[in-house]
PDB file of C-alpha atoms and ligand atoms in Angstrom:
ATOM      1  CA  MET A   1      31.894 -28.885  -2.741  1.00 82.00           C
ATOM      2  CA  LEU A   2      30.749 -29.130  -6.355  1.00 86.00           C
ATOM      3  CA  VAL A   3      31.094 -26.102  -8.625  1.00 87.00           C
ATOM      4  CA  SER A   4      27.969 -24.998 -10.477  1.00 92.00           C
ATOM      5  CA  PRO A   5      28.569 -25.661 -14.187  1.00 94.00           C
ATOM      6  CA  ASP A   6      28.793 -22.770 -16.653  1.00 95.00           C
ATOM      7  CA  LEU A   7      26.984 -22.763 -19.977  1.00 96.00           C
ATOM      8  CA  ASP A   8      29.578 -23.898 -22.532  1.00 95.00           C
ATOM      9  CA  HIS A   9      27.459 -23.774 -25.672  1.00 96.00           C
ATOM     10  CA  LEU A  10      24.047 -24.252 -27.232  1.00 98.00           C
ATOM     11  CA  GLY A  11      24.088 -26.771 -30.085  1.00 97.00           C
ATOM     12  CA  ILE A  12      21.733 -25.834 -32.933  1.00 98.00           C
ATOM     13  CA  ALA A  13      21.065 -28.185 -35.848  1.00 98.00           C
ATOM     14  CA  VAL A  14      20.917 -26.465 -39.240  1.00 98.00           C
ATOM     15  CA  ARG A  15      20.518 -27.664 -42.820  1.00 97.00           C
ATOM     16  CA  ASP A  16      22.796 -25.002 -44.313  1.00 98.00           C
ATOM     17  CA  LEU A  17      25.787 -23.911 -42.222  1.00 98.00           C
ATOM     18  CA  ASP A  18      26.681 -20.976 -44.515  1.00 97.00           C
ATOM     19  CA  ALA A  19      23.137 -19.583 -44.408  1.00 98.00           C
ATOM     20  CA  ALA A  20      22.986 -19.993 -40.623  1.00 98.00           C
ATOM     21  CA  CYS A  21      26.360 -18.248 -40.209  1.00 97.00           C
ATOM     22  CA  GLN A  22      25.072 -15.399 -42.363  1.00 97.00           C
ATOM     23  CA  PHE A  23      21.983 -15.063 -40.167  1.00 98.00           C
ATOM     24  CA  TYR A  24      23.968 -14.952 -36.925  1.00 98.00           C
ATOM     25  CA  THR A  25      26.568 -12.608 -38.453  1.00 97.00           C
ATOM     26  CA  ALA A  26      23.715 -10.168 -39.191  1.00 98.00           C
ATOM     27  CA  LEU A  27      22.948 -10.262 -35.452  1.00 97.00           C
ATOM     28  CA  GLY A  28      26.535  -9.277 -34.701  1.00 97.00           C
ATOM     29  CA  PHE A  29      28.043 -12.687 -34.002  1.00 97.00           C
ATOM     30  CA  ALA A  30      31.566 -13.517 -35.155  1.00 96.00           C
ATOM     31  CA  VAL A  31      32.088 -16.965 -36.691  1.00 96.00           C
ATOM     32  CA  GLU A  32      35.037 -18.740 -35.118  1.00 91.00           C
ATOM     33  CA  GLY A  33      36.425 -22.209 -35.435  1.00 82.00           C
ATOM     34  CA  ARG A  34      34.697 -23.777 -38.396  1.00 93.00           C
ATOM     35  CA  GLU A  35      35.672 -27.418 -38.657  1.00 92.00           C
ATOM     36  CA  GLU A  36      34.450 -30.877 -39.543  1.00 93.00           C
ATOM     37  CA  VAL A  37      34.161 -33.476 -36.775  1.00 89.00           C
ATOM     38  CA  ALA A  38      34.424 -36.697 -38.754  1.00 90.00           C
ATOM     39  CA  HIS A  39      33.300 -39.186 -36.075  1.00 88.00           C
ATOM     40  CA  GLU A  40      30.121 -37.162 -35.372  1.00 89.00           C
ATOM     41  CA  GLN A  41      29.520 -36.589 -39.116  1.00 94.00           C
ATOM     42  CA  VAL A  42      29.000 -32.861 -38.687  1.00 95.00           C
ATOM     43  CA  ARG A  43      30.381 -29.555 -39.867  1.00 96.00           C
ATOM     44  CA  VAL A  44      30.554 -27.140 -36.962  1.00 95.00           C
ATOM     45  CA  ALA A  45      30.807 -23.363 -36.567  1.00 96.00           C
ATOM     46  CA  MET A  46      31.376 -21.765 -33.181  1.00 95.00           C
ATOM     47  CA  LEU A  47      30.001 -18.272 -32.469  1.00 97.00           C
ATOM     48  CA  PRO A  48      30.947 -16.679 -29.127  1.00 96.00           C
ATOM     49  CA  LEU A  49      28.075 -15.222 -27.087  1.00 96.00           C
ATOM     50  CA  GLY A  50      28.979 -11.756 -25.856  1.00 93.00           C
ATOM     51  CA  ALA A  51      32.480 -11.714 -24.411  1.00 87.00           C
ATOM     52  CA  GLY A  52      32.416 -15.536 -24.208  1.00 79.00           C
ATOM     53  CA  PRO A  53      33.428 -18.128 -23.320  1.00 89.00           C
ATOM     54  CA  ALA A  54      29.860 -19.407 -23.921  1.00 96.00           C
ATOM     55  CA  ARG A  55      29.112 -20.017 -27.614  1.00 96.00           C
ATOM     56  CA  ILE A  56      26.487 -21.016 -30.096  1.00 97.00           C
ATOM     57  CA  GLU A  57      27.508 -24.207 -31.930  1.00 96.00           C
ATOM     58  CA  LEU A  58      25.918 -24.559 -35.349  1.00 98.00           C
ATOM     59  CA  LEU A  59      25.808 -28.159 -36.590  1.00 97.00           C
ATOM     60  CA  GLN A  60      25.237 -29.250 -40.158  1.00 98.00           C
ATOM     61  CA  PRO A  61      25.225 -33.007 -40.764  1.00 97.00           C
ATOM     62  CA  THR A  62      27.556 -34.433 -43.396  1.00 96.00           C
ATOM     63  CA  ALA A  63      25.515 -37.663 -43.672  1.00 94.00           C
ATOM     64  CA  ALA A  64      21.755 -38.225 -43.594  1.00 90.00           C
ATOM     65  CA  GLY A  65      22.023 -41.211 -41.252  1.00 93.00           C
ATOM     66  CA  SER A  66      24.131 -39.387 -38.650  1.00 94.00           C
ATOM     67  CA  ALA A  67      22.737 -38.361 -35.258  1.00 92.00           C
ATOM     68  CA  VAL A  68      22.225 -34.740 -36.336  1.00 96.00           C
ATOM     69  CA  GLY A  69      20.970 -35.853 -39.771  1.00 97.00           C
ATOM     70  CA  ARG A  70      18.299 -38.032 -38.155  1.00 96.00           C
ATOM     71  CA  PHE A  71      17.392 -35.195 -35.776  1.00 96.00           C
ATOM     72  CA  LEU A  72      16.842 -32.828 -38.725  1.00 97.00           C
ATOM     73  CA  GLU A  73      14.724 -35.381 -40.525  1.00 96.00           C
ATOM     74  CA  LYS A  74      12.518 -36.046 -37.484  1.00 96.00           C
ATOM     75  CA  ARG A  75      12.290 -32.627 -35.845  1.00 95.00           C
ATOM     76  CA  GLY A  76      13.599 -30.105 -38.363  1.00 97.00           C
ATOM     77  CA  GLU A  77      16.101 -27.382 -37.563  1.00 98.00           C
ATOM     78  CA  GLY A  78      16.327 -26.267 -33.969  1.00 98.00           C
ATOM     79  CA  LEU A  79      17.962 -26.540 -30.586  1.00 98.00           C
ATOM     80  CA  HIS A  80      19.748 -29.901 -30.528  1.00 98.00           C
ATOM     81  CA  HIS A  81      21.644 -29.906 -27.232  1.00 98.00           C
ATOM     82  CA  VAL A  82      22.741 -27.828 -24.255  1.00 98.00           C
ATOM     83  CA  ALA A  83      26.401 -28.102 -23.215  1.00 97.00           C
ATOM     84  CA  LEU A  84      27.569 -27.437 -19.668  1.00 97.00           C
ATOM     85  CA  ARG A  85      31.188 -27.035 -18.655  1.00 96.00           C
ATOM     86  CA  VAL A  86      32.380 -29.089 -15.706  1.00 96.00           C
ATOM     87  CA  PRO A  87      35.808 -28.995 -14.037  1.00 94.00           C
ATOM     88  CA  ASP A  88      36.341 -32.774 -13.911  1.00 94.00           C
ATOM     89  CA  LEU A  89      34.469 -34.784 -16.544  1.00 96.00           C
ATOM     90  CA  GLN A  90      35.536 -38.224 -15.317  1.00 95.00           C
ATOM     91  CA  ALA A  91      34.299 -37.432 -11.793  1.00 95.00           C
ATOM     92  CA  ALA A  92      31.004 -35.997 -13.094  1.00 96.00           C
ATOM     93  CA  MET A  93      30.458 -39.132 -15.228  1.00 95.00           C
ATOM     94  CA  ALA A  94      31.195 -41.408 -12.272  1.00 95.00           C
ATOM     95  CA  ARG A  95      28.699 -39.573 -10.049  1.00 96.00           C
ATOM     96  CA  LEU A  96      25.982 -39.754 -12.713  1.00 96.00           C
ATOM     97  CA  GLN A  97      26.650 -43.404 -13.599  1.00 95.00           C
ATOM     98  CA  ALA A  98      26.478 -44.317  -9.898  1.00 96.00           C
ATOM     99  CA  MET A  99      22.938 -42.834  -9.951  1.00 96.00           C
ATOM    100  CA  GLY A 100      21.990 -44.971 -12.955  1.00 96.00           C
ATOM    101  CA  VAL A 101      22.012 -42.021 -15.364  1.00 97.00           C
ATOM    102  CA  ARG A 102      22.224 -43.132 -18.990  1.00 97.00           C
ATOM    103  CA  LEU A 103      24.993 -41.690 -21.150  1.00 97.00           C
ATOM    104  CA  VAL A 104      24.821 -41.804 -24.956  1.00 95.00           C
ATOM    105  CA  LYS A 105      28.347 -43.308 -24.952  1.00 93.00           C
ATOM    106  CA  ASP A 106      30.207 -44.494 -21.890  1.00 92.00           C
ATOM    107  CA  GLU A 107      33.602 -43.248 -23.097  1.00 93.00           C
ATOM    108  CA  ILE A 108      34.804 -39.650 -23.209  1.00 95.00           C
ATOM    109  CA  GLN A 109      34.850 -38.306 -26.781  1.00 93.00           C
ATOM    110  CA  ILE A 110      37.083 -35.637 -28.333  1.00 90.00           C
ATOM    111  CA  GLY A 111      35.200 -32.931 -30.227  1.00 80.00           C
ATOM    112  CA  ALA A 112      35.558 -29.606 -32.016  1.00 71.00           C
ATOM    113  CA  GLY A 113      38.542 -27.668 -30.733  1.00 74.00           C
ATOM    114  CA  GLY A 114      39.907 -30.800 -29.033  1.00 81.00           C
ATOM    115  CA  HIS A 115      37.571 -30.564 -26.048  1.00 87.00           C
ATOM    116  CA  ARG A 116      36.573 -33.673 -24.051  1.00 95.00           C
ATOM    117  CA  TYR A 117      32.852 -34.402 -23.777  1.00 95.00           C
ATOM    118  CA  VAL A 118      30.099 -36.917 -23.130  1.00 97.00           C
ATOM    119  CA  PHE A 119      26.372 -36.742 -23.868  1.00 96.00           C
ATOM    120  CA  VAL A 120      23.776 -37.544 -21.215  1.00 98.00           C
ATOM    121  CA  HIS A 121      20.778 -39.269 -22.786  1.00 97.00           C
ATOM    122  CA  PRO A 122      17.617 -37.122 -22.842  1.00 96.00           C
ATOM    123  CA  ALA A 123      15.759 -39.961 -21.108  1.00 96.00           C
ATOM    124  CA  SER A 124      17.924 -39.284 -18.032  1.00 96.00           C
ATOM    125  CA  ALA A 125      18.008 -35.471 -18.309  1.00 96.00           C
ATOM    126  CA  GLY A 126      14.402 -34.304 -18.431  1.00 95.00           C
ATOM    127  CA  GLY A 127      14.144 -34.588 -22.202  1.00 96.00           C
ATOM    128  CA  VAL A 128      17.220 -32.454 -22.864  1.00 97.00           C
ATOM    129  CA  LEU A 129      20.211 -33.864 -24.741  1.00 97.00           C
ATOM    130  CA  LEU A 130      22.864 -32.633 -22.320  1.00 98.00           C
ATOM    131  CA  GLU A 131      26.513 -32.429 -23.302  1.00 97.00           C
ATOM    132  CA  LEU A 132      29.095 -32.232 -20.539  1.00 97.00           C
ATOM    133  CA  VAL A 133      32.313 -30.545 -21.628  1.00 96.00           C
ATOM    134  CA  GLU A 134      35.456 -30.566 -19.569  1.00 95.00           C
ATOM    135  CA  ALA A 135      36.959 -27.183 -18.736  1.00 90.00           C
ATOM    136  CA  LYS A 136      40.410 -26.798 -20.269  1.00 80.00           C
ATOM    137  CA  ARG A 137      43.061 -27.164 -17.563  1.00 64.00           C
TER     138      ARG A 137
HETATM  139 CO1  LIG B 201      28.128 -29.554 -28.634  1.00 69.62          CO
END
């Protein structure tokens, strides 16, 4: 039987990562794992929600033409994607692809913190950019 996915993180697009970190720090969040993900052209900060492991992921683009840069230009700052954690990413992808679900890229990517992920296109996910993250084994 399939396991119900956990919330892994909420991806929020921001123009100024330092200012956003300051805002969330004032709410009591701790900033963990700041890093740059070169192939996504973003600077990322991870902020655990409560006792974790769910997090807020703040994303600042490093290039205007990047995916997050274009999002900011079109829609402004805001919720960019929802990430769910699945036990077996390859199996989840295969099930979705067999249903004709559109993925943003058909190969598994490696992101912040070395986690494996794919994005499901909003056109196939009720208008939500859905990231599937593999649970660390
Ligand atoms: Co993400």
